[in-house]
PDB file of C-alpha atoms in Angstrom:
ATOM      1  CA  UNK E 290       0.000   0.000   0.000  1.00  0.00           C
ATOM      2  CA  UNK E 291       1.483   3.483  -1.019  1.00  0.00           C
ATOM      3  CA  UNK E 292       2.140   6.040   1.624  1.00  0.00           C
ATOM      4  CA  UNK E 293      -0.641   8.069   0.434  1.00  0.00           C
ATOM      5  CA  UNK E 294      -3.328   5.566   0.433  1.00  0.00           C
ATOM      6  CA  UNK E 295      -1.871   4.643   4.492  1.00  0.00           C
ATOM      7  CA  UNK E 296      -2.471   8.161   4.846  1.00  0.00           C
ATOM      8  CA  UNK E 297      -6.436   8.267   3.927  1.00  0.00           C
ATOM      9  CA  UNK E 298      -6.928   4.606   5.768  1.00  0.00           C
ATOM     10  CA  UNK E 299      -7.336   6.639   9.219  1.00  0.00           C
ATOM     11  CA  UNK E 300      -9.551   9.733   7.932  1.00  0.00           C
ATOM     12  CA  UNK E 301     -11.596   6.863   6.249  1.00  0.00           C
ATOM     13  CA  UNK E 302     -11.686   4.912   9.064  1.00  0.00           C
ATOM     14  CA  UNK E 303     -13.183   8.252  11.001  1.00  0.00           C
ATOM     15  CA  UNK E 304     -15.801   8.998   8.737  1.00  0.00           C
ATOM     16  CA  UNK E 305     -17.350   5.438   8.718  1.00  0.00           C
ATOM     17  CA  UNK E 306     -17.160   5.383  12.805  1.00  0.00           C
ATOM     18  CA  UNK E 307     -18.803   9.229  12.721  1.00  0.00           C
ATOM     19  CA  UNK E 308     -21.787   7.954   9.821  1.00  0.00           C
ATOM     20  CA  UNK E 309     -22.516   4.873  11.912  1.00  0.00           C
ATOM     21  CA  UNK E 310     -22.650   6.788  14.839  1.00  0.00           C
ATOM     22  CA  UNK E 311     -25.367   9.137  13.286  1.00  0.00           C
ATOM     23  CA  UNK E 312     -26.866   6.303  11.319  1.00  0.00           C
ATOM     24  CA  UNK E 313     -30.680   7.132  12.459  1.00  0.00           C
ATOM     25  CA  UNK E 314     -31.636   7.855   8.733  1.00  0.00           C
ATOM     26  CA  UNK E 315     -34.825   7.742   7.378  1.00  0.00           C
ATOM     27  CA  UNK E 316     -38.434   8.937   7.260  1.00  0.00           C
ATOM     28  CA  UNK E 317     -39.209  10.919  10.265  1.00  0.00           C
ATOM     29  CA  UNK E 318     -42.449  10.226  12.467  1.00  0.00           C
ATOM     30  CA  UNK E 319     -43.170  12.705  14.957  1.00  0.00           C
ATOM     31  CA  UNK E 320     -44.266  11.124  18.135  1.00  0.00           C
ATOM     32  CA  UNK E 321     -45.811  13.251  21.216  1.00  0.00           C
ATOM     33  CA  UNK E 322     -46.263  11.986  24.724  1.00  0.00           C
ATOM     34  CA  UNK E 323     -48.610  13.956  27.197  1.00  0.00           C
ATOM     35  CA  UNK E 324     -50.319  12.867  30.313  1.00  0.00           C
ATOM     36  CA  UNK E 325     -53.213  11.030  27.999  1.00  0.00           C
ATOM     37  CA  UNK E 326     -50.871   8.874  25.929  1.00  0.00           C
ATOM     38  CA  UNK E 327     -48.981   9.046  22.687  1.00  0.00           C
ATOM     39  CA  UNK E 328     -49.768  10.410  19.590  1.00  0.00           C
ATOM     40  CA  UNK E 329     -49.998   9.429  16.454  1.00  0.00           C
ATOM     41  CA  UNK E 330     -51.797   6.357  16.932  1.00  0.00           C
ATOM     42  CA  UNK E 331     -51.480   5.178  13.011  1.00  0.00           C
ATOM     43  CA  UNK E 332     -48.842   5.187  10.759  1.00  0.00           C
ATOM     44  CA  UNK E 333     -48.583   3.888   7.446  1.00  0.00           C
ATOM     45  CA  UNK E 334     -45.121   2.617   5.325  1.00  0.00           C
ATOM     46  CA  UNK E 335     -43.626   0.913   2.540  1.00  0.00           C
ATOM     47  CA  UNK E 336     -42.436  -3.081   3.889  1.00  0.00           C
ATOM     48  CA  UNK E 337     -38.086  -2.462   4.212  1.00  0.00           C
ATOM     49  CA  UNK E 338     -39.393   1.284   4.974  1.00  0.00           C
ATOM     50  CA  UNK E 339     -36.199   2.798   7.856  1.00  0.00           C
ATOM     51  CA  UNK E 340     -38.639   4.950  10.106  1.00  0.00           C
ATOM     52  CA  UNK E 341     -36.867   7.498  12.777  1.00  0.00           C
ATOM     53  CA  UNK E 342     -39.448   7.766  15.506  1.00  0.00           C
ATOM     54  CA  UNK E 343     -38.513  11.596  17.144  1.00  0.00           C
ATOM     55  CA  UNK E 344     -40.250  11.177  20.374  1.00  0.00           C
ATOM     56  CA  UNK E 345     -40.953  13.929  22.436  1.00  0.00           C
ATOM     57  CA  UNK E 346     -42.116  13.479  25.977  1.00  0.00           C
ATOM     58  CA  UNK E 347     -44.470  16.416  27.479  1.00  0.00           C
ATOM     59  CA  UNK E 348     -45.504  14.503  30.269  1.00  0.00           C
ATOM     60  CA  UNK E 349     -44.627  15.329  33.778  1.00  0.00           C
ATOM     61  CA  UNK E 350     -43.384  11.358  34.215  1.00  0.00           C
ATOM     62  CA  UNK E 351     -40.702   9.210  32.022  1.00  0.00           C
ATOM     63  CA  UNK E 352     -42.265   7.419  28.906  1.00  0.00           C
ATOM     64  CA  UNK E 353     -41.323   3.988  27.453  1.00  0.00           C
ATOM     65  CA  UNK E 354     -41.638   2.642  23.581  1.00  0.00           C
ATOM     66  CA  UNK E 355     -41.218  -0.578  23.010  1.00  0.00           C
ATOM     67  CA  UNK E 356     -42.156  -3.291  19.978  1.00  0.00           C
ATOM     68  CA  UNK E 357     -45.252  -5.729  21.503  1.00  0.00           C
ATOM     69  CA  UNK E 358     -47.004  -8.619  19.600  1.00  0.00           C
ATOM     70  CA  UNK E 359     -43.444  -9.749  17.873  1.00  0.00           C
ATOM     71  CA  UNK E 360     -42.205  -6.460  16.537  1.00  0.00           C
ATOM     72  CA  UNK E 361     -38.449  -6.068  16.919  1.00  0.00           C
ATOM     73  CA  UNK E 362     -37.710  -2.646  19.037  1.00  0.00           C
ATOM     74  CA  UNK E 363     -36.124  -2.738  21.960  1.00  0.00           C
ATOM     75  CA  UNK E 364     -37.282  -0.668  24.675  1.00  0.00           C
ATOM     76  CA  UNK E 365     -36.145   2.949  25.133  1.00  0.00           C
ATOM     77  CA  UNK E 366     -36.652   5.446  28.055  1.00  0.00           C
ATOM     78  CA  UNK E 367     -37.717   9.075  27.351  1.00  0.00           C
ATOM     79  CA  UNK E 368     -37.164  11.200  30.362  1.00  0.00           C
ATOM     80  CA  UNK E 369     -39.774  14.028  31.247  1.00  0.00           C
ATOM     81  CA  UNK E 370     -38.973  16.906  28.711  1.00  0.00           C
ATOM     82  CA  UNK E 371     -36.986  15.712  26.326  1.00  0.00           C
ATOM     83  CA  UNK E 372     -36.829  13.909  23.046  1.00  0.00           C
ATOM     84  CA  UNK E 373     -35.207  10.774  21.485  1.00  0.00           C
ATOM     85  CA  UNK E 374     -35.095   9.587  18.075  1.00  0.00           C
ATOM     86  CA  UNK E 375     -35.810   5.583  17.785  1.00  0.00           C
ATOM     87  CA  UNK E 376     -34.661   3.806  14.744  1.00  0.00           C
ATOM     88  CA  UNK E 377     -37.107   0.701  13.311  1.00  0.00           C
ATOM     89  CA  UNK E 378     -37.322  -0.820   9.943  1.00  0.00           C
ATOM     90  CA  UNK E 379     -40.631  -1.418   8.660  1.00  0.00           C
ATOM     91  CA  UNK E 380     -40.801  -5.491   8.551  1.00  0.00           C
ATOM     92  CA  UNK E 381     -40.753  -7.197   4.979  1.00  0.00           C
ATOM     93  CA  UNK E 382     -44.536  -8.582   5.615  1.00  0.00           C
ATOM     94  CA  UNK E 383     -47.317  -7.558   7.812  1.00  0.00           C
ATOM     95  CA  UNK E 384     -47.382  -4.542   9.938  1.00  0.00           C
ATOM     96  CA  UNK E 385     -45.881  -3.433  13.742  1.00  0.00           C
ATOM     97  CA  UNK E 386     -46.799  -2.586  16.506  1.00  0.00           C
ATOM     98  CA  UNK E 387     -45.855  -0.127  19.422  1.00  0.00           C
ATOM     99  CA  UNK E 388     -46.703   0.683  23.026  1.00  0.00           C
ATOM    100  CA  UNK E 389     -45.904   3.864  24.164  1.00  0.00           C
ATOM    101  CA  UNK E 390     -46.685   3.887  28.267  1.00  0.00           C
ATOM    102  CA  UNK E 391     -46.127   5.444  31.192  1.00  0.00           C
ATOM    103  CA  UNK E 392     -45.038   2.659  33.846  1.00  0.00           C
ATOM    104  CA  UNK E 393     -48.104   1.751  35.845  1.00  0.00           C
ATOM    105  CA  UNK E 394     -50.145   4.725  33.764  1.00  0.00           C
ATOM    106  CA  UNK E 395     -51.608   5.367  30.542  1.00  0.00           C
ATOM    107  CA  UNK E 396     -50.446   3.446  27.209  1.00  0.00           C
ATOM    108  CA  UNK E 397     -51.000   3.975  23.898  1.00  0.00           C
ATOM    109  CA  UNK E 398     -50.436   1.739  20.955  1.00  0.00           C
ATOM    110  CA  UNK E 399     -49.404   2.536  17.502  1.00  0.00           C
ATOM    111  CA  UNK E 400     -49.748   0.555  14.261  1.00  0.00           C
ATOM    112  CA  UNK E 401     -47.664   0.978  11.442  1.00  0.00           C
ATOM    113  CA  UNK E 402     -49.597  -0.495   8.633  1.00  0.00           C
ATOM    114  CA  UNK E 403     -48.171  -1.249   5.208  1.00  0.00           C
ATOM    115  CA  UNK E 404     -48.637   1.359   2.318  1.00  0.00           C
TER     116      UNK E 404
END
């Protein structure tokens, strides 16, 4: 390997660690949280579809999403007042679905139908 191309193999090697590290691409799907649940409760996309879930939490308590009934997403906590984006690819066949809860309170579930 030339000295120039040993030169680039660290600057490459950056670039791939930085896009992984922001690799939340896709279509976003705003996603509220008040004291009454979660909102949107429906959401429609293509099967292999990359959905970014930006969920914002205006509740006075922490909020959970999670994937029930078989869909893969592992759970993530969203703290009172602030907002976290959860990655999920729409599954090849059939649809998804998501709780979005309060521990011991309200919860909400959203389907993400197939276009």
């Amino acid at each position: 390997m030339s000295a120039r191309r040993r030169s680039l193999v660290p600057a490459l090697v950056v670039s791939v660690v930085m896009l992984s590290a922001c690799g939340e691409s896709g279509r976003e799907v705003a996603v509220r949280s008040d004291e009454r649940g979660c909102a949107p409760l429906a959401v429609t996309a293509a099967p292999g579809e990359r959905l970014v879930f930006v969920v914002t939490n205006d509740a006075r308590g922490d909020r959970e999403v999670e994937g029930i009934d078989g869909t893969r997403l592992e759970e993530v906590v969203i703290p009172a007042g602030k907002t976290r984006r959860v990655a999920f690819t729409m599954p090849a066949s059939g649809g998804a679905r998501m709780k979005c809860y309060a521990p011991a309170g309200p919860a909400s579930i959203i389907e993400v139908t197939p276009q």
